[in-house]
PDB file of C-alpha atoms in Angstrom:
ATOM      1  CA  MET A   1      -5.472 -16.814  18.769  1.00  0.00           C
ATOM      2  CA  GLN A   2      -2.047 -18.436  17.682  1.00  0.00           C
ATOM      3  CA  ARG A   3      -2.276 -17.868  13.875  1.00  0.00           C
ATOM      4  CA  LEU A   4       1.347 -17.051  13.466  1.00  0.00           C
ATOM      5  CA  GLU A   5       2.905 -20.016  15.712  1.00  0.00           C
ATOM      6  CA  ASP A   6       6.404 -21.048  14.581  1.00  0.00           C
ATOM      7  CA  ARG A   7       6.662 -18.030  12.257  1.00  0.00           C
ATOM      8  CA  VAL A   8       9.597 -15.341  12.393  1.00  0.00           C
ATOM      9  CA  ALA A   9       8.550 -11.631  11.780  1.00  0.00           C
ATOM     10  CA  LEU A  10      10.629  -8.349  11.650  1.00  0.00           C
ATOM     11  CA  VAL A  11       9.049  -5.158  12.428  1.00  0.00           C
ATOM     12  CA  THR A  12      10.750  -1.706  11.603  1.00  0.00           C
ATOM     13  CA  GLY A  13      10.289   1.253  13.784  1.00  0.00           C
ATOM     14  CA  ALA A  14       9.111  -0.973  16.570  1.00  0.00           C
ATOM     15  CA  ALA A  15      10.346   0.841  19.391  1.00  0.00           C
ATOM     16  CA  SER A  16       7.040   2.795  19.740  1.00  0.00           C
ATOM     17  CA  GLY A  17       3.764   3.753  18.385  1.00  0.00           C
ATOM     18  CA  ILE A  18       2.164   1.457  15.583  1.00  0.00           C
ATOM     19  CA  GLY A  19       5.513  -0.582  15.285  1.00  0.00           C
ATOM     20  CA  GLU A  20       5.513  -1.182  18.974  1.00  0.00           C
ATOM     21  CA  ALA A  21       1.826  -2.325  18.897  1.00  0.00           C
ATOM     22  CA  THR A  22       2.517  -4.435  15.834  1.00  0.00           C
ATOM     23  CA  ALA A  23       5.308  -6.311  17.488  1.00  0.00           C
ATOM     24  CA  HIS A  24       3.301  -7.080  20.566  1.00  0.00           C
ATOM     25  CA  ARG A  25       0.317  -8.310  18.436  1.00  0.00           C
ATOM     26  CA  LEU A  26       2.466 -10.482  16.383  1.00  0.00           C
ATOM     27  CA  ALA A  27       4.165 -12.073  19.447  1.00  0.00           C
ATOM     28  CA  ALA A  28       0.678 -12.623  21.102  1.00  0.00           C
ATOM     29  CA  GLU A  29      -0.316 -14.412  17.751  1.00  0.00           C
ATOM     30  CA  GLY A  30       2.574 -16.788  18.289  1.00  0.00           C
ATOM     31  CA  ALA A  31       5.372 -15.256  16.134  1.00  0.00           C
ATOM     32  CA  THR A  32       9.016 -14.788  16.903  1.00  0.00           C
ATOM     33  CA  VAL A  33       9.394 -11.214  16.458  1.00  0.00           C
ATOM     34  CA  PHE A  34      12.595  -9.005  15.656  1.00  0.00           C
ATOM     35  CA  VAL A  35      12.131  -5.375  16.942  1.00  0.00           C
ATOM     36  CA  THR A  36      14.180  -3.076  14.911  1.00  0.00           C
ATOM     37  CA  ASP A  37      14.749   0.694  15.582  1.00  0.00           C
ATOM     38  CA  LEU A  38      17.265   3.174  15.934  1.00  0.00           C
ATOM     39  CA  GLN A  39      15.937   3.836  19.671  1.00  0.00           C
ATOM     40  CA  ASP A  40      17.864   1.083  21.237  1.00  0.00           C
ATOM     41  CA  ASP A  41      16.658   1.717  24.765  1.00  0.00           C
ATOM     42  CA  LEU A  42      13.072   2.012  23.896  1.00  0.00           C
ATOM     43  CA  GLY A  43      13.581  -0.893  21.473  1.00  0.00           C
ATOM     44  CA  GLU A  44      15.072  -3.145  24.438  1.00  0.00           C
ATOM     45  CA  LYS A  45      12.119  -2.121  26.636  1.00  0.00           C
ATOM     46  CA  VAL A  46       9.555  -3.366  24.020  1.00  0.00           C
ATOM     47  CA  VAL A  47      11.459  -6.772  23.746  1.00  0.00           C
ATOM     48  CA  ALA A  48      11.472  -7.074  27.433  1.00  0.00           C
ATOM     49  CA  SER A  49       7.669  -6.348  27.847  1.00  0.00           C
ATOM     50  CA  ILE A  50       6.950  -8.918  25.200  1.00  0.00           C
ATOM     51  CA  ARG A  51       8.906 -11.493  26.978  1.00  0.00           C
ATOM     52  CA  ASP A  52       7.274 -10.587  30.272  1.00  0.00           C
ATOM     53  CA  GLU A  53       3.855 -11.284  28.131  1.00  0.00           C
ATOM     54  CA  GLY A  54       5.196 -14.790  27.439  1.00  0.00           C
ATOM     55  CA  GLY A  55       6.083 -13.859  23.911  1.00  0.00           C
ATOM     56  CA  THR A  56       9.347 -14.402  22.094  1.00  0.00           C
ATOM     57  CA  ALA A  57      11.335 -11.280  20.689  1.00  0.00           C
ATOM     58  CA  GLU A  58      14.748 -10.208  19.799  1.00  0.00           C
ATOM     59  CA  TYR A  59      16.072  -6.494  19.521  1.00  0.00           C
ATOM     60  CA  ALA A  60      18.268  -5.325  16.383  1.00  0.00           C
ATOM     61  CA  HIS A  61      19.532  -1.620  15.769  1.00  0.00           C
ATOM     62  CA  LEU A  62      18.453  -0.775  12.152  1.00  0.00           C
ATOM     63  CA  ASP A  63      18.433   2.434  10.217  1.00  0.00           C
ATOM     64  CA  VAL A  64      16.273   1.426   7.330  1.00  0.00           C
ATOM     65  CA  ALA A  65      17.761   3.903   5.144  1.00  0.00           C
ATOM     66  CA  SER A  66      21.095   2.030   5.342  1.00  0.00           C
ATOM     67  CA  GLU A  67      21.557  -0.953   2.751  1.00  0.00           C
ATOM     68  CA  ALA A  68      24.512  -2.327   4.821  1.00  0.00           C
ATOM     69  CA  GLY A  69      22.245  -1.986   7.857  1.00  0.00           C
ATOM     70  CA  TRP A  70      19.578  -4.175   6.280  1.00  0.00           C
ATOM     71  CA  GLN A  71      22.187  -6.820   5.134  1.00  0.00           C
ATOM     72  CA  GLU A  72      23.504  -7.049   8.490  1.00  0.00           C
ATOM     73  CA  VAL A  73      20.018  -7.519  10.079  1.00  0.00           C
ATOM     74  CA  MET A  74      19.103 -10.161   7.667  1.00  0.00           C
ATOM     75  CA  GLU A  75      22.289 -11.987   8.127  1.00  0.00           C
ATOM     76  CA  ARG A  76      21.451 -12.282  11.858  1.00  0.00           C
ATOM     77  CA  VAL A  77      17.811 -13.378  11.244  1.00  0.00           C
ATOM     78  CA  ARG A  78      19.375 -16.008   8.864  1.00  0.00           C
ATOM     79  CA  ALA A  79      21.868 -17.275  11.367  1.00  0.00           C
ATOM     80  CA  GLU A  80      19.672 -17.173  14.464  1.00  0.00           C
ATOM     81  CA  GLN A  81      16.248 -18.236  13.029  1.00  0.00           C
ATOM     82  CA  GLY A  82      17.042 -19.839   9.655  1.00  0.00           C
ATOM     83  CA  ARG A  83      13.826 -18.112   8.206  1.00  0.00           C
ATOM     84  CA  LEU A  84      11.618 -14.963   7.753  1.00  0.00           C
ATOM     85  CA  ASP A  85       8.041 -15.196   7.204  1.00  0.00           C
ATOM     86  CA  ILE A  86       6.684 -11.796   7.883  1.00  0.00           C
ATOM     87  CA  LEU A  87       8.164  -8.220   7.207  1.00  0.00           C
ATOM     88  CA  VAL A  88       6.514  -5.248   8.472  1.00  0.00           C
ATOM     89  CA  ASN A  89       7.954  -2.091   7.018  1.00  0.00           C
ATOM     90  CA  ASN A  90       6.575   0.388   9.631  1.00  0.00           C
ATOM     91  CA  ALA A  91       9.507   2.801  10.049  1.00  0.00           C
ATOM     92  CA  GLY A  92       8.740   6.469   9.031  1.00  0.00           C
ATOM     93  CA  MET A  93       9.055  10.179   9.648  1.00  0.00           C
ATOM     94  CA  GLY A  94       7.664  13.429   8.332  1.00  0.00           C
ATOM     95  CA  ASP A  95       7.198  17.214   8.925  1.00  0.00           C
ATOM     96  CA  MET A  96       4.704  19.727   8.806  1.00  0.00           C
ATOM     97  CA  SER A  97       6.188  22.183   6.179  1.00  0.00           C
ATOM     98  CA  PRO A  98       4.674  23.330   2.752  1.00  0.00           C
ATOM     99  CA  ILE A  99       6.593  22.808  -0.337  1.00  0.00           C
ATOM    100  CA  GLU A 100       8.188  26.421  -0.408  1.00  0.00           C
ATOM    101  CA  ASP A 101       9.696  25.675   3.091  1.00  0.00           C
ATOM    102  CA  THR A 102      10.878  22.118   2.582  1.00  0.00           C
ATOM    103  CA  SER A 103      14.608  21.931   2.146  1.00  0.00           C
ATOM    104  CA  LEU A 104      16.192  19.542  -0.351  1.00  0.00           C
ATOM    105  CA  ALA A 105      17.928  17.826   2.494  1.00  0.00           C
ATOM    106  CA  ASP A 106      14.651  17.464   4.560  1.00  0.00           C
ATOM    107  CA  TRP A 107      13.123  16.137   1.503  1.00  0.00           C
ATOM    108  CA  GLU A 108      15.728  13.579   0.662  1.00  0.00           C
ATOM    109  CA  ARG A 109      15.923  12.479   4.361  1.00  0.00           C
ATOM    110  CA  THR A 110      12.078  11.702   4.438  1.00  0.00           C
ATOM    111  CA  ILE A 111      12.103   9.826   1.019  1.00  0.00           C
ATOM    112  CA  ALA A 112      15.253   7.853   2.279  1.00  0.00           C
ATOM    113  CA  VAL A 113      13.206   6.833   5.255  1.00  0.00           C
ATOM    114  CA  ASP A 114       9.674   6.486   4.141  1.00  0.00           C
ATOM    115  CA  GLN A 115      10.338   5.320   0.562  1.00  0.00           C
ATOM    116  CA  THR A 116      13.722   3.843  -0.046  1.00  0.00           C
ATOM    117  CA  GLY A 117      13.771   2.099   3.448  1.00  0.00           C
ATOM    118  CA  VAL A 118      10.670  -0.015   2.045  1.00  0.00           C
ATOM    119  CA  PHE A 119      12.487  -0.669  -1.188  1.00  0.00           C
ATOM    120  CA  LEU A 120      15.781  -1.850   0.802  1.00  0.00           C
ATOM    121  CA  GLY A 121      13.646  -3.995   3.389  1.00  0.00           C
ATOM    122  CA  MET A 122      11.912  -5.944   0.738  1.00  0.00           C
ATOM    123  CA  LYS A 123      15.105  -6.421  -1.385  1.00  0.00           C
ATOM    124  CA  ALA A 124      17.144  -7.680   1.484  1.00  0.00           C
ATOM    125  CA  ALA A 125      14.291  -9.884   2.840  1.00  0.00           C
ATOM    126  CA  ALA A 126      13.369 -11.558  -0.725  1.00  0.00           C
ATOM    127  CA  ALA A 127      15.327 -14.701  -0.444  1.00  0.00           C
ATOM    128  CA  LEU A 128      14.185 -15.443   3.066  1.00  0.00           C
ATOM    129  CA  LEU A 129      10.478 -14.627   2.336  1.00  0.00           C
ATOM    130  CA  LYS A 130      10.634 -16.780  -0.788  1.00  0.00           C
ATOM    131  CA  ALA A 131      11.778 -19.753   0.832  1.00  0.00           C
ATOM    132  CA  SER A 132       9.144 -19.345   3.852  1.00  0.00           C
ATOM    133  CA  GLY A 133       6.080 -20.869   2.331  1.00  0.00           C
ATOM    134  CA  HIS A 134       3.970 -18.291   4.184  1.00  0.00           C
ATOM    135  CA  GLY A 135       5.746 -14.990   3.034  1.00  0.00           C
ATOM    136  CA  SER A 136       3.881 -11.902   3.863  1.00  0.00           C
ATOM    137  CA  VAL A 137       4.983  -8.189   3.596  1.00  0.00           C
ATOM    138  CA  ILE A 138       2.895  -5.482   5.161  1.00  0.00           C
ATOM    139  CA  ASN A 139       3.863  -1.824   4.051  1.00  0.00           C
ATOM    140  CA  ILE A 140       2.705   0.900   6.310  1.00  0.00           C
ATOM    141  CA  SER A 141       1.628   3.605   4.030  1.00  0.00           C
ATOM    142  CA  SER A 142      -0.654   6.361   5.138  1.00  0.00           C
ATOM    143  CA  ILE A 143      -4.134   8.127   4.000  1.00  0.00           C
ATOM    144  CA  PHE A 144      -1.666  10.552   2.695  1.00  0.00           C
ATOM    145  CA  GLY A 145      -0.321   8.022   0.244  1.00  0.00           C
ATOM    146  CA  THR A 146      -3.663   8.385  -1.597  1.00  0.00           C
ATOM    147  CA  VAL A 147      -5.130  11.966  -0.975  1.00  0.00           C
ATOM    148  CA  GLY A 148      -3.616  15.306  -0.617  1.00  0.00           C
ATOM    149  CA  GLY A 149      -4.310  15.966   3.044  1.00  0.00           C
ATOM    150  CA  PHE A 150      -3.671  19.257   4.322  1.00  0.00           C
ATOM    151  CA  GLY A 151      -1.475  20.381   1.394  1.00  0.00           C
ATOM    152  CA  THR A 152       1.750  20.150   3.484  1.00  0.00           C
ATOM    153  CA  THR A 153       4.475  17.532   4.012  1.00  0.00           C
ATOM    154  CA  PRO A 154       5.049  17.116   0.101  1.00  0.00           C
ATOM    155  CA  ALA A 155       7.870  14.609   0.875  1.00  0.00           C
ATOM    156  CA  TYR A 156       5.843  12.387   3.149  1.00  0.00           C
ATOM    157  CA  HIS A 157       2.870  12.274   0.585  1.00  0.00           C
ATOM    158  CA  ALA A 158       5.233  11.612  -2.150  1.00  0.00           C
ATOM    159  CA  ALA A 159       6.967   8.815  -0.382  1.00  0.00           C
ATOM    160  CA  LYS A 160       3.835   7.234   1.106  1.00  0.00           C
ATOM    161  CA  GLY A 161       2.360   7.360  -2.337  1.00  0.00           C
ATOM    162  CA  ALA A 162       5.356   5.564  -3.683  1.00  0.00           C
ATOM    163  CA  VAL A 163       5.009   2.825  -1.184  1.00  0.00           C
ATOM    164  CA  ARG A 164       1.430   2.225  -2.145  1.00  0.00           C
ATOM    165  CA  LEU A 165       2.347   1.519  -5.769  1.00  0.00           C
ATOM    166  CA  LEU A 166       5.779  -0.345  -4.907  1.00  0.00           C
ATOM    167  CA  THR A 167       3.402  -2.633  -2.807  1.00  0.00           C
ATOM    168  CA  LYS A 168       1.484  -3.447  -5.998  1.00  0.00           C
ATOM    169  CA  ASN A 169       4.199  -3.769  -8.181  1.00  0.00           C
ATOM    170  CA  THR A 170       6.127  -6.445  -5.969  1.00  0.00           C
ATOM    171  CA  ALA A 171       2.950  -8.125  -5.243  1.00  0.00           C
ATOM    172  CA  LEU A 172       2.549  -8.752  -8.855  1.00  0.00           C
ATOM    173  CA  HIS A 173       6.533  -9.750  -9.382  1.00  0.00           C
ATOM    174  CA  TRP A 174       6.085 -12.218  -6.181  1.00  0.00           C
ATOM    175  CA  ALA A 175       2.531 -13.566  -6.763  1.00  0.00           C
ATOM    176  CA  ARG A 176       3.610 -16.902  -8.166  1.00  0.00           C
ATOM    177  CA  GLU A 177       6.704 -17.151  -5.407  1.00  0.00           C
ATOM    178  CA  GLY A 178       4.519 -17.519  -2.507  1.00  0.00           C
ATOM    179  CA  VAL A 179       4.917 -14.022  -0.994  1.00  0.00           C
ATOM    180  CA  ARG A 180       1.959 -11.805  -0.555  1.00  0.00           C
ATOM    181  CA  VAL A 181       2.415  -7.888  -0.447  1.00  0.00           C
ATOM    182  CA  ASN A 182      -0.098  -5.419   1.012  1.00  0.00           C
ATOM    183  CA  SER A 183      -0.257  -1.889   2.242  1.00  0.00           C
ATOM    184  CA  ILE A 184      -2.035  -0.595   5.283  1.00  0.00           C
ATOM    185  CA  HIS A 185      -3.037   2.890   5.241  1.00  0.00           C
ATOM    186  CA  PRO A 186      -3.512   4.315   8.695  1.00  0.00           C
ATOM    187  CA  GLY A 187      -5.593   7.564   9.354  1.00  0.00           C
ATOM    188  CA  PHE A 188      -4.749   9.990  12.279  1.00  0.00           C
ATOM    189  CA  ILE A 189      -3.580   7.595  15.041  1.00  0.00           C
ATOM    190  CA  GLU A 190      -2.594   8.362  18.547  1.00  0.00           C
ATOM    191  CA  THR A 191       1.016   7.903  18.679  1.00  0.00           C
ATOM    192  CA  PRO A 192       4.040   9.616  20.220  1.00  0.00           C
ATOM    193  CA  ILE A 193       4.498  11.652  17.041  1.00  0.00           C
ATOM    194  CA  LEU A 194       1.105  13.482  17.862  1.00  0.00           C
ATOM    195  CA  THR A 195       1.984  14.118  21.523  1.00  0.00           C
ATOM    196  CA  THR A 196       2.779  17.888  20.504  1.00  0.00           C
ATOM    197  CA  VAL A 197      -0.619  18.485  18.973  1.00  0.00           C
ATOM    198  CA  LYS A 198      -2.788  16.914  21.950  1.00  0.00           C
ATOM    199  CA  GLY A 199      -5.403  19.555  22.971  1.00  0.00           C
ATOM    200  CA  THR A 200      -4.665  21.883  20.221  1.00  0.00           C
ATOM    201  CA  GLU A 201      -6.595  23.121  17.300  1.00  0.00           C
ATOM    202  CA  PHE A 202      -4.792  20.779  14.924  1.00  0.00           C
ATOM    203  CA  GLU A 203      -5.983  17.761  17.039  1.00  0.00           C
ATOM    204  CA  GLN A 204      -9.648  19.057  16.706  1.00  0.00           C
ATOM    205  CA  VAL A 205      -9.213  19.439  12.884  1.00  0.00           C
ATOM    206  CA  MET A 206      -8.065  15.727  12.669  1.00  0.00           C
ATOM    207  CA  THR A 207     -10.844  14.594  14.640  1.00  0.00           C
ATOM    208  CA  SER A 208     -13.390  16.767  13.088  1.00  0.00           C
ATOM    209  CA  TRP A 209     -12.348  15.415   9.331  1.00  0.00           C
ATOM    210  CA  THR A 210     -12.632  11.841  10.390  1.00  0.00           C
ATOM    211  CA  PRO A 211     -16.181  10.587  10.442  1.00  0.00           C
ATOM    212  CA  MET A 212     -15.797   8.482  13.483  1.00  0.00           C
ATOM    213  CA  SER A 213     -14.594  11.648  15.304  1.00  0.00           C
ATOM    214  CA  ARG A 214     -11.689  10.285  17.048  1.00  0.00           C
ATOM    215  CA  LEU A 215      -8.098   9.411  16.612  1.00  0.00           C
ATOM    216  CA  GLY A 216      -7.385   5.750  16.016  1.00  0.00           C
ATOM    217  CA  ARG A 217      -5.259   3.434  18.366  1.00  0.00           C
ATOM    218  CA  PRO A 218      -2.007   1.816  17.341  1.00  0.00           C
ATOM    219  CA  GLU A 219      -3.519  -1.723  18.408  1.00  0.00           C
ATOM    220  CA  GLU A 220      -6.203  -0.936  15.624  1.00  0.00           C
ATOM    221  CA  ILE A 221      -3.464  -0.710  12.946  1.00  0.00           C
ATOM    222  CA  ALA A 222      -1.752  -3.881  14.652  1.00  0.00           C
ATOM    223  CA  ALA A 223      -4.919  -5.830  14.214  1.00  0.00           C
ATOM    224  CA  GLY A 224      -4.779  -5.276  10.389  1.00  0.00           C
ATOM    225  CA  VAL A 225      -1.094  -6.224  10.285  1.00  0.00           C
ATOM    226  CA  ALA A 226      -1.990  -9.568  12.140  1.00  0.00           C
ATOM    227  CA  TYR A 227      -4.594 -10.356   9.771  1.00  0.00           C
ATOM    228  CA  LEU A 228      -2.659  -9.634   6.406  1.00  0.00           C
ATOM    229  CA  ALA A 229       0.521 -11.781   8.059  1.00  0.00           C
ATOM    230  CA  SER A 230      -1.812 -14.641   8.666  1.00  0.00           C
ATOM    231  CA  ASP A 231      -3.016 -17.442   6.408  1.00  0.00           C
ATOM    232  CA  ASP A 232      -6.519 -15.683   6.881  1.00  0.00           C
ATOM    233  CA  ALA A 233      -5.458 -13.377   4.152  1.00  0.00           C
ATOM    234  CA  SER A 234      -3.968 -16.177   2.041  1.00  0.00           C
ATOM    235  CA  TYR A 235      -5.704 -14.919  -1.104  1.00  0.00           C
ATOM    236  CA  VAL A 236      -4.879 -11.339  -0.355  1.00  0.00           C
ATOM    237  CA  THR A 237      -1.982  -9.483  -2.264  1.00  0.00           C
ATOM    238  CA  GLY A 238      -1.584  -6.055  -3.863  1.00  0.00           C
ATOM    239  CA  SER A 239      -4.387  -4.664  -1.688  1.00  0.00           C
ATOM    240  CA  GLU A 240      -4.842  -1.615   0.315  1.00  0.00           C
ATOM    241  CA  LEU A 241      -6.331  -1.716   3.705  1.00  0.00           C
ATOM    242  CA  TYR A 242      -7.618   1.559   4.982  1.00  0.00           C
ATOM    243  CA  ILE A 243      -7.805   1.798   8.902  1.00  0.00           C
ATOM    244  CA  ASP A 244      -8.806   5.509   9.080  1.00  0.00           C
ATOM    245  CA  GLY A 245     -12.065   6.138  10.624  1.00  0.00           C
ATOM    246  CA  GLY A 246     -13.822   6.665   7.415  1.00  0.00           C
ATOM    247  CA  TYR A 247     -11.413   9.763   6.399  1.00  0.00           C
ATOM    248  CA  THR A 248     -10.829   8.372   2.863  1.00  0.00           C
ATOM    249  CA  ALA A 249     -14.564   7.370   2.432  1.00  0.00           C
ATOM    250  CA  ARG A 250     -15.438  11.237   1.875  1.00  0.00           C
TER     251      ARG A 250
END
């Protein structure tokens, strides 16, 4: 399907995992995709792969916690494409510590990337999105933006919960300006961040707590992003899409 033909998308954290799969899916749907990340070599490889598949993509270095970085990338998008139709705020980080072992520095870094980065992205992209006529923002939150999980990673939970409500707040603000804003809440997804737990007891815990009894695939999240980015979701804003194998249905 070419639901996104002639549209321009920007995906953060697109050098691997969910972001990489999303960049590929949006390009396959016809969008010109700006792949952004801190991992320049991997990001360039994603762009090359998309081009090999017949898609259109560019790479841009971006630290989502940097306001100046966002401004620089938006200026490039404006100069090269003259528009931005789709913004996917996917970049994120976390840790496994309980609150007693979480330092202030670790807390602030996670909040800066997972929460402030989403705020900065929407703020920097606002003018281009409003001018699009098809503006769509998809913020990647988490099941842990809604439920308490295992009682660890307090900064991650706090940030993802903030993304959930920031999404709704901005959706209401932009509802009459032609920009839709929605959040996706992935469950346990088989990405590079889970490499260290493959084959361990923790992986068994994740799958046993998931009604479908398996990890999700990045491509399954990307499919949800493509839907929300397209006109198929033209009446959808301020919503939460859970792609979690039934985890939050319990």
